[in-house]
Coordinates of C-alpha atoms and ligand atoms in Angstrom, one line a residue:
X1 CA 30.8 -79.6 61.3
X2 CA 28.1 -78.2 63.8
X3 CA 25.5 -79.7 65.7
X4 CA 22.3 -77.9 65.8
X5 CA 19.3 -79.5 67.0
X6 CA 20.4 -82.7 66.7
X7 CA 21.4 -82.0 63.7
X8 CA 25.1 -82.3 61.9
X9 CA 25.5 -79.7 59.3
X10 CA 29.1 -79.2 57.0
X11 CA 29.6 -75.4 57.1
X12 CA 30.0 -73.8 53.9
X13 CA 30.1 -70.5 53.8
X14 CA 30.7 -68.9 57.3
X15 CA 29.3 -65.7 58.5
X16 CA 32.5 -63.8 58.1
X17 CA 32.7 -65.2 54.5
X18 CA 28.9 -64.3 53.8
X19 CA 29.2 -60.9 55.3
X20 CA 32.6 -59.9 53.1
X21 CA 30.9 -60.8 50.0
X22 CA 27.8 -59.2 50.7
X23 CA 29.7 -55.8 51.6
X24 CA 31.4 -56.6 47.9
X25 CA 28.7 -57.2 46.4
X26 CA 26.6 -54.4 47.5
X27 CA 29.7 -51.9 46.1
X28 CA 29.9 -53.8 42.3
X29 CA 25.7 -52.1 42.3
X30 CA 26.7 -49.0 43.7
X31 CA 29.2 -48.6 41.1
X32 CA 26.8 -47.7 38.9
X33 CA 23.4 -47.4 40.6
X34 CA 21.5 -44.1 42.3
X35 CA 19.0 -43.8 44.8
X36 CA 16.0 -44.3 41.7
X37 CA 16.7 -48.3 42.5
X38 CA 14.5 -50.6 43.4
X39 CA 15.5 -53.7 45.4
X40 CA 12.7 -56.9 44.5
X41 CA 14.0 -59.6 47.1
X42 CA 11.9 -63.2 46.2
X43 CA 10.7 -64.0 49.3
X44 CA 11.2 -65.9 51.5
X45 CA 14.5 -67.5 50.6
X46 CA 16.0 -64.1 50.4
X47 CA 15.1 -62.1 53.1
X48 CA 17.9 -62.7 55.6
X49 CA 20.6 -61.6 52.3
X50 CA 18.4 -58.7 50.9
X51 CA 18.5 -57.3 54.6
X52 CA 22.4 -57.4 54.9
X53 CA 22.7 -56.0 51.5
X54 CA 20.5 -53.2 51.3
X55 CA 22.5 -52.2 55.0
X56 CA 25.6 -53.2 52.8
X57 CA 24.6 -50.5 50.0
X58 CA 24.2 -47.8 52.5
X59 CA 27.5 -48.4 53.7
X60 CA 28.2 -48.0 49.6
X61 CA 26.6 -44.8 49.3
X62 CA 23.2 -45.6 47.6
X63 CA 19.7 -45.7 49.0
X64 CA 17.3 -47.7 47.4
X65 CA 13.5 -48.3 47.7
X66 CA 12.9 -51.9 49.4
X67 CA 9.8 -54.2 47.7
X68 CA 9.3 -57.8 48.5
X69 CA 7.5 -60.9 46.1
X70 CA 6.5 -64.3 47.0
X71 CA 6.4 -66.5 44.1
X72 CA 5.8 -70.2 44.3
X73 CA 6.9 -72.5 41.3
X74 CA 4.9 -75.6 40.9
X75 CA 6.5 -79.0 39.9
X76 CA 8.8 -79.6 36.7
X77 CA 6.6 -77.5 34.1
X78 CA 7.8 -75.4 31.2
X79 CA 9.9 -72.3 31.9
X80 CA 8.5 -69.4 33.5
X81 CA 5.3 -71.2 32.5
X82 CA 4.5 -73.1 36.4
X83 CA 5.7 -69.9 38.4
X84 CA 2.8 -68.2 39.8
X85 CA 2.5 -64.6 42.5
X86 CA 1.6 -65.3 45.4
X87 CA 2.7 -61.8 46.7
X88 CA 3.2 -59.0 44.7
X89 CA 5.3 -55.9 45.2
X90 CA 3.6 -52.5 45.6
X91 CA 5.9 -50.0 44.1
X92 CA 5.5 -49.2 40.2
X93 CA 8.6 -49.9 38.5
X94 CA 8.0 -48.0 35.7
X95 CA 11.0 -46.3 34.2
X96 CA 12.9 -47.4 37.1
X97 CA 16.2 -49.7 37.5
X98 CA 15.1 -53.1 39.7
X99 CA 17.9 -55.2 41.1
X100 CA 15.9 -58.6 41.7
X101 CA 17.6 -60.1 45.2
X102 CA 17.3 -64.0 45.9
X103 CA 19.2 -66.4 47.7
X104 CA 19.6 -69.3 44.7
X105 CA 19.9 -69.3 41.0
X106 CA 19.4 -73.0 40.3
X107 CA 17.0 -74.0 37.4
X108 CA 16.1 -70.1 36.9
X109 CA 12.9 -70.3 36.0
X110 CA 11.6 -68.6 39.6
X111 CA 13.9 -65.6 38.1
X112 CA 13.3 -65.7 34.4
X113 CA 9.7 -65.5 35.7
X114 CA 9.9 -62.2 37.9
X115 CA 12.8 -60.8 35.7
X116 CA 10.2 -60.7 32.7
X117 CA 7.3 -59.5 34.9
X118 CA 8.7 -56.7 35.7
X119 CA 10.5 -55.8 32.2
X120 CA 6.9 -56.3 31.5
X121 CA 5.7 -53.5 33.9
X122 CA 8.4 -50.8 32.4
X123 CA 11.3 -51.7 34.1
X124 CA 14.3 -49.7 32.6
X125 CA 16.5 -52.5 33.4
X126 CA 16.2 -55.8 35.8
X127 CA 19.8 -57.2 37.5
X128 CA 20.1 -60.1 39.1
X129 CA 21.8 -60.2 42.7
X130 CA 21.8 -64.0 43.7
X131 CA 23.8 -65.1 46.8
X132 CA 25.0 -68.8 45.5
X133 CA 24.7 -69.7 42.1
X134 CA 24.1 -73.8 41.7
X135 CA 25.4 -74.0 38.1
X136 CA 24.7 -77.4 36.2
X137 CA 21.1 -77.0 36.9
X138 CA 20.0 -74.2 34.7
X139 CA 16.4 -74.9 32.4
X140 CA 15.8 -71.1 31.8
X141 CA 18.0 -68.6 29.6
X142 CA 19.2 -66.1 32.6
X143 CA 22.3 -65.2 34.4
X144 CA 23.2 -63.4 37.4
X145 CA 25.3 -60.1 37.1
X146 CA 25.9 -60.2 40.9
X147 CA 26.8 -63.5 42.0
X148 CA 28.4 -64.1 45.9
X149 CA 29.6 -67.7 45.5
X150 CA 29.0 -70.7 43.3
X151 CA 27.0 -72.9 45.0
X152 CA 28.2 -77.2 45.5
X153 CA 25.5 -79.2 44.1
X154 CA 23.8 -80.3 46.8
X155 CA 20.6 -78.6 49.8
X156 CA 22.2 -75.8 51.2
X157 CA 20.4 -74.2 54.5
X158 CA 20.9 -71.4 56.7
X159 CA 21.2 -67.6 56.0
X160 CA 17.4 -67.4 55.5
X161 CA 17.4 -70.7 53.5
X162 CA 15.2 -73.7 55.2
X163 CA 14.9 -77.4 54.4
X164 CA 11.2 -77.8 55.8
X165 CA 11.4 -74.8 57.6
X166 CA 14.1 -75.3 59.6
X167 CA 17.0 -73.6 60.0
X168 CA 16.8 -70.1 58.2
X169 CA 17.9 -68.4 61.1
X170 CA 21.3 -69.8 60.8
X171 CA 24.0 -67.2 60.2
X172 CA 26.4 -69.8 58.0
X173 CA 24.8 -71.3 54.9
X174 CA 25.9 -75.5 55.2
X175 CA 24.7 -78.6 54.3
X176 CA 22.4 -81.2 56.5
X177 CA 24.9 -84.2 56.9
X178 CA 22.5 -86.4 59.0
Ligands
LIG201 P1 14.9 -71.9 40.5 O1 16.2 -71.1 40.1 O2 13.7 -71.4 39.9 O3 15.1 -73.4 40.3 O4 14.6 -71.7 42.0 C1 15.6 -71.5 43.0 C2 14.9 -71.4 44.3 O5 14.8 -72.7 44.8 C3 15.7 -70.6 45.3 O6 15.3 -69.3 45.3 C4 15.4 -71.3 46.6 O7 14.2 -70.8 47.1 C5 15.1 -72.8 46.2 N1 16.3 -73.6 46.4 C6 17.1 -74.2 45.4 N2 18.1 -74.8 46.0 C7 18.0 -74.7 47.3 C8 18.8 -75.2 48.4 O8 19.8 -75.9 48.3 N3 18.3 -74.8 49.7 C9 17.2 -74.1 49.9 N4 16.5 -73.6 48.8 C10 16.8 -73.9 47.6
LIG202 MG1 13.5 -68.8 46.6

């Protein structure tokens, strides 16, 4: 347990933990990605792991082009059918291979959404590199083929993750305890 803030929060994943998996995951893309990638991190969830793990892929000998998306879901709704842009990348993916980068797979839809957007735009191909994976809760048809670590059901913060804000500059992902 750490106190931040006034806050108690259960440590997860630590920063030594985060960091090894990212460096891991970064090598299962260059395995059998180039330098024609581009990297879609969902903002703003993502940012803090999409940073690490496009330093991680250097380290793993590929270079890829770096685009950013801001997408907001609205309430329950249908899949893919609430999720709307409010940011769009700039690059054209046409003919390209995208590796879509966010911090949670939970319901999927946010995902599904952007995954078929950019399929839609020409994509060759669209992976999924998700830090935690929150299983249990899935409403769309989608899986990650990078996953860092299954995620405990139940609001996770830290690592670029916020409750309300707060707390995305944590470098451990945990859990608000009171
Ligand atoms: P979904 O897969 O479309 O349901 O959306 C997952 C998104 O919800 C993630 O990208 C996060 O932005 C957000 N999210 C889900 N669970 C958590 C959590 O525990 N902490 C912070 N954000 C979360
Ligand atoms: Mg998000």
């Amino acid at each position: 347990m750490i106190t931040v803030r006034g806050k108690t929060i259960d440590v997860l994943f630590s920063a030594e933990a985060i960091d090894a998996e990212v460096q891991r995951l970064a090598r299962e893309v260059a395995a059998y990605a180039n330098d024609d990638l581009v990297v879609v991190s969902v903002l703003k969830g993502a940012f803090v792991f999409a940073a690490d793990l496009i330093r991680a892929m250097h380290h793993a000998g590929i270079a890829p082009q770096v685009e950013f998306i801001s997408l907001s879901s609205y309430g329950a709704g249908t899949v893919g059918g609430d999720v709307r842009i409010l940011r769009d990348i700039d690059a054209d993916v046409a003919g390209r291979p995208v590796l879509l980068v966010d911090d949670i797979l939970e319901s999927g839809r946010t995902l599904a959404f952007a995954r078929e957007l950019l399929l839609a735009r020409g994509a060759l191909r669209v992976d999924l590199a998700v830090l935690l994976d929150k299983k249990g809760h899935r409403k769309a048809d989608i899986e990650a083929a990078h996953v860092g670590f299954d995620c405990p059901d139940c609001f996770v913060v830290g690592y670029g993750m916020d409750v309300g804000h707060a707390f995305r500059e944590l470098p451990f992902i945990g859990h608000v305890v009171g």
